[in-house]
């Protein structure tokens, strides 16, 4: 009885060992393949809008240049005191004719007051200017004076600047209309500087636009277009 059980146990042990050896001899199943994560998408390039000219100006337009000393070469550069006074009158004339919004209605009345209150000084200034031009240009002085004044009127009527020019011209017209007779000449340089500052602000903004546009084109596109030279700079021979 004991021998039979022992024999069975041995047979079972041998079978278990054989099964173990058989299992060890079989190759293990391969590990599952490693799937690589997809690469992240490239960063999205956001192209900013192409710079546009300030105040709705043309993309290529003429603006007066700066001198080496930093002065803007305009029709109001290097002119006599008589011409400064007359250019102030001309600028207010442009404003009275072109500033037609309701908030600028006072320009016309102020301009009429200026012409009446300062009539003597305006008349004497006009005579002095004619003498200056006659000394420079001889018998053809009137043609030179008329050509210059056309440039002055065109300068003050520059469309992109007109809205802000109207605001400043209205303030200047109030100040001049309140001046006592005989004081227009002393105030004219200040008045002209106020009017001129409006244009300087625009010209500076336009120059910045050109710089920004060149940088944008260099990075995102091809530069194109051309820039016109100023046609309303100072007189060929200043007073």
PDB file of C-alpha atoms in Angstrom:
ATOM      1  CA  UNK A   1       0.000   0.000   0.000  1.00  0.00           C
ATOM      2  CA  UNK A   2       2.742   2.384   0.921  1.00  0.00           C
ATOM      3  CA  UNK A   3       4.773   1.534  -2.099  1.00  0.00           C
ATOM      4  CA  UNK A   4       1.866   2.206  -4.435  1.00  0.00           C
ATOM      5  CA  UNK A   5       1.285   5.705  -3.050  1.00  0.00           C
ATOM      6  CA  UNK A   6       4.974   6.518  -3.205  1.00  0.00           C
ATOM      7  CA  UNK A   7       5.148   5.392  -6.806  1.00  0.00           C
ATOM      8  CA  UNK A   8       2.140   7.575  -7.703  1.00  0.00           C
ATOM      9  CA  UNK A   9       3.702  10.570  -6.009  1.00  0.00           C
ATOM     10  CA  UNK A  10       6.912  10.098  -7.961  1.00  0.00           C
ATOM     11  CA  UNK A  11       4.999   9.828 -11.209  1.00  0.00           C
ATOM     12  CA  UNK A  12       3.084  13.027 -10.414  1.00  0.00           C
ATOM     13  CA  UNK A  13       6.303  14.871  -9.532  1.00  0.00           C
ATOM     14  CA  UNK A  14       7.962  13.745 -12.746  1.00  0.00           C
ATOM     15  CA  UNK A  15       4.924  14.894 -14.747  1.00  0.00           C
ATOM     16  CA  UNK A  16       4.884  18.270 -13.051  1.00  0.00           C
ATOM     17  CA  UNK A  17       8.602  18.718 -13.670  1.00  0.00           C
ATOM     18  CA  UNK A  18       8.217  17.738 -17.300  1.00  0.00           C
ATOM     19  CA  UNK A  19       5.418  20.252 -17.703  1.00  0.00           C
ATOM     20  CA  UNK A  20       7.562  22.920 -16.100  1.00  0.00           C
ATOM     21  CA  UNK A  21      10.506  22.156 -18.399  1.00  0.00           C
ATOM     22  CA  UNK A  22       8.237  22.176 -21.414  1.00  0.00           C
ATOM     23  CA  UNK A  23       6.863  25.558 -20.405  1.00  0.00           C
ATOM     24  CA  UNK A  24      10.377  26.956 -19.940  1.00  0.00           C
ATOM     25  CA  UNK A  25      11.433  25.708 -23.330  1.00  0.00           C
ATOM     26  CA  UNK A  26       8.607  27.625 -25.177  1.00  0.00           C
ATOM     27  CA  UNK A  27       9.363  31.222 -26.355  1.00  0.00           C
ATOM     28  CA  UNK A  28       7.623  34.035 -24.462  1.00  0.00           C
ATOM     29  CA  UNK A  29       5.088  36.079 -26.502  1.00  0.00           C
ATOM     30  CA  UNK A  30       6.514  39.370 -27.857  1.00  0.00           C
ATOM     31  CA  UNK A  31       5.610  42.572 -25.993  1.00  0.00           C
ATOM     32  CA  UNK A  32       2.976  44.774 -27.608  1.00  0.00           C
ATOM     33  CA  UNK A  33       4.415  47.350 -30.050  1.00  0.00           C
ATOM     34  CA  UNK A  34       5.096  50.832 -28.729  1.00  0.00           C
ATOM     35  CA  UNK A  35       3.090  53.393 -30.651  1.00  0.00           C
ATOM     36  CA  UNK A  36       4.856  56.773 -30.753  1.00  0.00           C
ATOM     37  CA  UNK A  37       2.759  59.823 -29.963  1.00  0.00           C
ATOM     38  CA  UNK A  38       2.128  62.050 -32.998  1.00  0.00           C
ATOM     39  CA  UNK A  39       4.311  65.176 -33.145  1.00  0.00           C
ATOM     40  CA  UNK A  40       2.664  68.344 -31.916  1.00  0.00           C
ATOM     41  CA  UNK A  41       1.273  70.596 -34.650  1.00  0.00           C
ATOM     42  CA  UNK A  42       3.544  73.466 -35.684  1.00  0.00           C
ATOM     43  CA  UNK A  43       2.804  76.723 -33.916  1.00  0.00           C
ATOM     44  CA  UNK A  44       0.228  78.815 -35.728  1.00  0.00           C
ATOM     45  CA  UNK A  45       1.730  81.920 -37.288  1.00  0.00           C
ATOM     46  CA  UNK A  46      -0.471  84.939 -36.746  1.00  0.00           C
ATOM     47  CA  UNK A  47       0.317  87.640 -39.289  1.00  0.00           C
ATOM     48  CA  UNK A  48      -0.678  91.092 -38.012  1.00  0.00           C
ATOM     49  CA  UNK A  49      -2.488  93.425 -40.383  1.00  0.00           C
ATOM     50  CA  UNK A  50      -0.298  95.325 -42.801  1.00  0.00           C
ATOM     51  CA  UNK A  51       0.274  98.870 -41.495  1.00  0.00           C
ATOM     52  CA  UNK A  52      -1.958 101.508 -43.007  1.00  0.00           C
ATOM     53  CA  UNK A  53      -1.309 105.250 -43.424  1.00  0.00           C
ATOM     54  CA  UNK A  54      -2.502 107.558 -40.646  1.00  0.00           C
ATOM     55  CA  UNK A  55      -5.693 109.590 -40.990  1.00  0.00           C
ATOM     56  CA  UNK A  56      -6.732 107.785 -44.160  1.00  0.00           C
ATOM     57  CA  UNK A  57      -3.829 109.208 -46.170  1.00  0.00           C
ATOM     58  CA  UNK A  58      -2.619 107.726 -49.443  1.00  0.00           C
ATOM     59  CA  UNK A  59      -0.195 104.820 -49.185  1.00  0.00           C
ATOM     60  CA  UNK A  60       2.409 106.783 -51.140  1.00  0.00           C
ATOM     61  CA  UNK A  61       2.308 110.523 -50.702  1.00  0.00           C
ATOM     62  CA  UNK A  62       4.643 113.453 -50.428  1.00  0.00           C
ATOM     63  CA  UNK A  63       5.731 114.760 -47.050  1.00  0.00           C
ATOM     64  CA  UNK A  64       8.322 117.462 -46.417  1.00  0.00           C
ATOM     65  CA  UNK A  65      11.723 116.274 -45.344  1.00  0.00           C
ATOM     66  CA  UNK A  66      13.544 117.025 -42.130  1.00  0.00           C
ATOM     67  CA  UNK A  67      16.777 118.966 -42.298  1.00  0.00           C
ATOM     68  CA  UNK A  68      19.915 117.757 -40.542  1.00  0.00           C
ATOM     69  CA  UNK A  69      18.997 120.136 -37.724  1.00  0.00           C
ATOM     70  CA  UNK A  70      15.592 118.499 -37.358  1.00  0.00           C
ATOM     71  CA  UNK A  71      13.488 121.224 -38.978  1.00  0.00           C
ATOM     72  CA  UNK A  72      10.677 120.295 -41.330  1.00  0.00           C
ATOM     73  CA  UNK A  73      11.024 121.891 -44.763  1.00  0.00           C
ATOM     74  CA  UNK A  74       7.532 123.283 -45.389  1.00  0.00           C
ATOM     75  CA  UNK A  75       6.055 126.400 -46.966  1.00  0.00           C
ATOM     76  CA  UNK A  76       6.378 128.023 -43.546  1.00  0.00           C
ATOM     77  CA  UNK A  77      10.127 127.441 -43.243  1.00  0.00           C
ATOM     78  CA  UNK A  78      12.523 130.361 -43.506  1.00  0.00           C
ATOM     79  CA  UNK A  79       9.966 133.073 -44.212  1.00  0.00           C
ATOM     80  CA  UNK A  80       9.850 136.703 -43.112  1.00  0.00           C
ATOM     81  CA  UNK A  81       7.672 138.037 -40.302  1.00  0.00           C
ATOM     82  CA  UNK A  82       5.402 139.649 -42.880  1.00  0.00           C
ATOM     83  CA  UNK A  83       4.992 136.308 -44.619  1.00  0.00           C
ATOM     84  CA  UNK A  84       4.237 134.585 -41.315  1.00  0.00           C
ATOM     85  CA  UNK A  85       1.391 137.000 -40.646  1.00  0.00           C
ATOM     86  CA  UNK A  86       0.050 136.565 -44.171  1.00  0.00           C
ATOM     87  CA  UNK A  87       0.287 132.767 -43.963  1.00  0.00           C
ATOM     88  CA  UNK A  88      -1.728 132.825 -40.748  1.00  0.00           C
ATOM     89  CA  UNK A  89      -4.403 134.837 -42.546  1.00  0.00           C
ATOM     90  CA  UNK A  90      -4.236 132.371 -45.448  1.00  0.00           C
ATOM     91  CA  UNK A  91      -4.535 129.369 -43.140  1.00  0.00           C
ATOM     92  CA  UNK A  92      -7.608 130.818 -41.443  1.00  0.00           C
ATOM     93  CA  UNK A  93      -9.050 131.583 -44.871  1.00  0.00           C
ATOM     94  CA  UNK A  94      -8.629 127.911 -45.833  1.00  0.00           C
ATOM     95  CA  UNK A  95     -10.270 126.886 -42.571  1.00  0.00           C
ATOM     96  CA  UNK A  96     -13.224 129.247 -43.044  1.00  0.00           C
ATOM     97  CA  UNK A  97     -13.836 127.776 -46.511  1.00  0.00           C
ATOM     98  CA  UNK A  98     -13.266 124.089 -45.755  1.00  0.00           C
ATOM     99  CA  UNK A  99     -14.196 123.473 -42.119  1.00  0.00           C
ATOM    100  CA  UNK A 100     -17.929 122.971 -42.602  1.00  0.00           C
ATOM    101  CA  UNK A 101     -18.888 120.880 -39.584  1.00  0.00           C
ATOM    102  CA  UNK A 102     -21.308 122.491 -37.134  1.00  0.00           C
ATOM    103  CA  UNK A 103     -18.684 122.648 -34.390  1.00  0.00           C
ATOM    104  CA  UNK A 104     -16.511 124.835 -36.642  1.00  0.00           C
ATOM    105  CA  UNK A 105     -19.240 127.319 -37.528  1.00  0.00           C
ATOM    106  CA  UNK A 106     -17.525 130.082 -35.545  1.00  0.00           C
ATOM    107  CA  UNK A 107     -14.602 130.149 -37.983  1.00  0.00           C
ATOM    108  CA  UNK A 108     -16.430 132.238 -40.571  1.00  0.00           C
ATOM    109  CA  UNK A 109     -17.519 134.906 -38.068  1.00  0.00           C
ATOM    110  CA  UNK A 110     -14.070 134.984 -36.480  1.00  0.00           C
ATOM    111  CA  UNK A 111     -12.403 135.362 -39.853  1.00  0.00           C
ATOM    112  CA  UNK A 112     -14.683 138.269 -40.757  1.00  0.00           C
ATOM    113  CA  UNK A 113     -13.871 139.905 -37.416  1.00  0.00           C
ATOM    114  CA  UNK A 114     -10.145 139.446 -38.036  1.00  0.00           C
ATOM    115  CA  UNK A 115     -10.337 141.036 -41.492  1.00  0.00           C
ATOM    116  CA  UNK A 116     -12.240 143.997 -40.117  1.00  0.00           C
ATOM    117  CA  UNK A 117     -10.357 144.585 -36.851  1.00  0.00           C
ATOM    118  CA  UNK A 118      -6.900 144.083 -38.321  1.00  0.00           C
ATOM    119  CA  UNK A 119      -7.599 145.552 -41.762  1.00  0.00           C
ATOM    120  CA  UNK A 120      -4.899 148.223 -41.529  1.00  0.00           C
ATOM    121  CA  UNK A 121      -2.218 145.809 -40.421  1.00  0.00           C
ATOM    122  CA  UNK A 122      -3.204 143.291 -43.089  1.00  0.00           C
ATOM    123  CA  UNK A 123      -3.080 145.966 -45.776  1.00  0.00           C
ATOM    124  CA  UNK A 124       0.348 147.186 -44.688  1.00  0.00           C
ATOM    125  CA  UNK A 125       1.616 143.597 -44.542  1.00  0.00           C
ATOM    126  CA  UNK A 126       0.367 142.944 -48.058  1.00  0.00           C
ATOM    127  CA  UNK A 127       2.234 146.015 -49.332  1.00  0.00           C
ATOM    128  CA  UNK A 128       5.393 144.981 -47.499  1.00  0.00           C
ATOM    129  CA  UNK A 129       5.257 141.510 -49.041  1.00  0.00           C
ATOM    130  CA  UNK A 130       4.832 142.919 -52.517  1.00  0.00           C
ATOM    131  CA  UNK A 131       7.934 145.041 -51.909  1.00  0.00           C
ATOM    132  CA  UNK A 132       9.902 142.000 -50.726  1.00  0.00           C
ATOM    133  CA  UNK A 133       8.981 139.994 -53.813  1.00  0.00           C
ATOM    134  CA  UNK A 134       9.681 142.913 -56.121  1.00  0.00           C
ATOM    135  CA  UNK A 135      13.172 143.271 -54.678  1.00  0.00           C
ATOM    136  CA  UNK A 136      13.874 139.570 -55.236  1.00  0.00           C
ATOM    137  CA  UNK A 137      12.193 138.915 -58.556  1.00  0.00           C
ATOM    138  CA  UNK A 138      11.869 142.267 -60.266  1.00  0.00           C
ATOM    139  CA  UNK A 139       8.973 142.853 -62.629  1.00  0.00           C
ATOM    140  CA  UNK A 140       7.857 139.184 -62.452  1.00  0.00           C
ATOM    141  CA  UNK A 141       7.440 139.332 -58.679  1.00  0.00           C
ATOM    142  CA  UNK A 142       3.682 138.870 -58.857  1.00  0.00           C
ATOM    143  CA  UNK A 143       3.988 135.515 -60.638  1.00  0.00           C
ATOM    144  CA  UNK A 144       6.423 134.259 -57.987  1.00  0.00           C
ATOM    145  CA  UNK A 145       4.215 135.479 -55.169  1.00  0.00           C
ATOM    146  CA  UNK A 146       1.084 133.937 -56.652  1.00  0.00           C
ATOM    147  CA  UNK A 147       2.846 130.599 -57.201  1.00  0.00           C
ATOM    148  CA  UNK A 148       4.052 130.539 -53.615  1.00  0.00           C
ATOM    149  CA  UNK A 149       0.649 131.438 -52.200  1.00  0.00           C
ATOM    150  CA  UNK A 150      -0.951 128.637 -54.228  1.00  0.00           C
ATOM    151  CA  UNK A 151       1.378 126.231 -52.466  1.00  0.00           C
ATOM    152  CA  UNK A 152       0.461 127.764 -49.113  1.00  0.00           C
ATOM    153  CA  UNK A 153      -3.258 127.256 -49.715  1.00  0.00           C
ATOM    154  CA  UNK A 154      -2.712 123.679 -50.913  1.00  0.00           C
ATOM    155  CA  UNK A 155      -0.573 122.973 -47.866  1.00  0.00           C
ATOM    156  CA  UNK A 156      -3.190 124.116 -45.369  1.00  0.00           C
ATOM    157  CA  UNK A 157      -5.893 122.195 -47.251  1.00  0.00           C
ATOM    158  CA  UNK A 158      -4.095 118.823 -47.043  1.00  0.00           C
ATOM    159  CA  UNK A 159      -7.055 116.404 -46.676  1.00  0.00           C
ATOM    160  CA  UNK A 160      -5.721 113.969 -44.024  1.00  0.00           C
ATOM    161  CA  UNK A 161      -4.816 116.875 -41.746  1.00  0.00           C
ATOM    162  CA  UNK A 162      -7.960 118.921 -42.278  1.00  0.00           C
ATOM    163  CA  UNK A 163     -10.091 117.566 -39.378  1.00  0.00           C
ATOM    164  CA  UNK A 164      -7.483 118.386 -36.721  1.00  0.00           C
ATOM    165  CA  UNK A 165      -6.450 121.545 -38.545  1.00  0.00           C
ATOM    166  CA  UNK A 166     -10.034 122.781 -38.304  1.00  0.00           C
ATOM    167  CA  UNK A 167     -10.024 122.287 -34.537  1.00  0.00           C
ATOM    168  CA  UNK A 168      -6.777 124.200 -34.044  1.00  0.00           C
ATOM    169  CA  UNK A 169      -7.707 126.892 -36.564  1.00  0.00           C
ATOM    170  CA  UNK A 170     -10.915 127.509 -34.637  1.00  0.00           C
ATOM    171  CA  UNK A 171      -8.941 128.064 -31.422  1.00  0.00           C
ATOM    172  CA  UNK A 172      -6.461 130.333 -33.192  1.00  0.00           C
ATOM    173  CA  UNK A 173      -9.279 132.314 -34.805  1.00  0.00           C
ATOM    174  CA  UNK A 174     -10.827 132.916 -31.378  1.00  0.00           C
ATOM    175  CA  UNK A 175      -7.502 134.199 -30.059  1.00  0.00           C
ATOM    176  CA  UNK A 176      -6.812 136.494 -33.017  1.00  0.00           C
ATOM    177  CA  UNK A 177     -10.389 137.820 -33.137  1.00  0.00           C
ATOM    178  CA  UNK A 178      -9.957 138.900 -29.506  1.00  0.00           C
ATOM    179  CA  UNK A 179      -6.637 140.709 -30.126  1.00  0.00           C
ATOM    180  CA  UNK A 180      -6.669 144.500 -30.058  1.00  0.00           C
ATOM    181  CA  UNK A 181      -5.892 146.144 -33.376  1.00  0.00           C
ATOM    182  CA  UNK A 182      -2.173 146.499 -33.989  1.00  0.00           C
ATOM    183  CA  UNK A 183      -1.110 143.330 -32.163  1.00  0.00           C
ATOM    184  CA  UNK A 184      -1.530 140.814 -34.975  1.00  0.00           C
ATOM    185  CA  UNK A 185       2.105 140.935 -36.031  1.00  0.00           C
ATOM    186  CA  UNK A 186       3.399 140.101 -32.559  1.00  0.00           C
ATOM    187  CA  UNK A 187       1.062 137.128 -32.208  1.00  0.00           C
ATOM    188  CA  UNK A 188       1.463 135.728 -35.738  1.00  0.00           C
ATOM    189  CA  UNK A 189       4.598 133.611 -35.048  1.00  0.00           C
ATOM    190  CA  UNK A 190       2.797 131.897 -32.154  1.00  0.00           C
ATOM    191  CA  UNK A 191      -0.348 131.389 -34.201  1.00  0.00           C
ATOM    192  CA  UNK A 192       1.594 129.969 -37.141  1.00  0.00           C
ATOM    193  CA  UNK A 193       3.475 127.570 -34.853  1.00  0.00           C
ATOM    194  CA  UNK A 194       0.161 126.242 -33.534  1.00  0.00           C
ATOM    195  CA  UNK A 195      -1.164 125.674 -37.035  1.00  0.00           C
ATOM    196  CA  UNK A 196       2.107 124.131 -38.169  1.00  0.00           C
ATOM    197  CA  UNK A 197       2.211 121.691 -35.249  1.00  0.00           C
ATOM    198  CA  UNK A 198      -0.875 119.937 -36.612  1.00  0.00           C
ATOM    199  CA  UNK A 199       1.006 119.145 -39.805  1.00  0.00           C
ATOM    200  CA  UNK A 200       4.164 118.132 -37.975  1.00  0.00           C
ATOM    201  CA  UNK A 201       2.151 115.613 -35.960  1.00  0.00           C
ATOM    202  CA  UNK A 202       0.777 114.111 -39.154  1.00  0.00           C
ATOM    203  CA  UNK A 203       4.149 114.050 -40.927  1.00  0.00           C
ATOM    204  CA  UNK A 204       5.763 112.314 -37.949  1.00  0.00           C
ATOM    205  CA  UNK A 205       2.967 109.751 -37.849  1.00  0.00           C
ATOM    206  CA  UNK A 206       3.377 109.161 -41.568  1.00  0.00           C
ATOM    207  CA  UNK A 207       7.105 108.628 -41.200  1.00  0.00           C
ATOM    208  CA  UNK A 208       6.429 106.061 -38.472  1.00  0.00           C
ATOM    209  CA  UNK A 209       3.975 104.350 -40.807  1.00  0.00           C
ATOM    210  CA  UNK A 210       6.705 104.072 -43.440  1.00  0.00           C
ATOM    211  CA  UNK A 211       9.095 102.486 -40.938  1.00  0.00           C
ATOM    212  CA  UNK A 212       6.432 100.051 -39.714  1.00  0.00           C
ATOM    213  CA  UNK A 213       5.456  99.184 -43.282  1.00  0.00           C
ATOM    214  CA  UNK A 214       9.045  98.462 -44.280  1.00  0.00           C
ATOM    215  CA  UNK A 215       9.468  96.174 -41.264  1.00  0.00           C
ATOM    216  CA  UNK A 216       6.198  94.367 -42.054  1.00  0.00           C
ATOM    217  CA  UNK A 217       7.134  93.885 -45.716  1.00  0.00           C
ATOM    218  CA  UNK A 218      10.583  92.606 -44.790  1.00  0.00           C
ATOM    219  CA  UNK A 219       9.053  89.939 -42.574  1.00  0.00           C
ATOM    220  CA  UNK A 220       5.815  88.994 -44.294  1.00  0.00           C
ATOM    221  CA  UNK A 221       5.835  90.259 -47.825  1.00  0.00           C
ATOM    222  CA  UNK A 222       7.611  91.990 -50.640  1.00  0.00           C
ATOM    223  CA  UNK A 223       8.227  95.713 -50.425  1.00  0.00           C
ATOM    224  CA  UNK A 224       6.507  97.629 -53.158  1.00  0.00           C
ATOM    225  CA  UNK A 225       5.291 101.038 -54.168  1.00  0.00           C
ATOM    226  CA  UNK A 226       7.114 104.318 -54.314  1.00  0.00           C
ATOM    227  CA  UNK A 227       7.292 107.446 -52.232  1.00  0.00           C
ATOM    228  CA  UNK A 228       6.707 110.840 -53.759  1.00  0.00           C
ATOM    229  CA  UNK A 229       8.804 113.842 -52.907  1.00  0.00           C
ATOM    230  CA  UNK A 230       7.274 116.839 -51.189  1.00  0.00           C
ATOM    231  CA  UNK A 231       5.803 119.389 -53.566  1.00  0.00           C
ATOM    232  CA  UNK A 232       4.897 121.978 -50.953  1.00  0.00           C
ATOM    233  CA  UNK A 233       8.215 122.675 -49.258  1.00  0.00           C
ATOM    234  CA  UNK A 234       9.822 126.063 -48.670  1.00  0.00           C
ATOM    235  CA  UNK A 235      10.317 128.721 -51.274  1.00  0.00           C
ATOM    236  CA  UNK A 236      13.223 128.301 -53.622  1.00  0.00           C
ATOM    237  CA  UNK A 237      14.802 131.367 -52.051  1.00  0.00           C
ATOM    238  CA  UNK A 238      13.572 132.077 -48.553  1.00  0.00           C
ATOM    239  CA  UNK A 239      12.730 135.519 -47.328  1.00  0.00           C
TER     240      UNK A 239
END
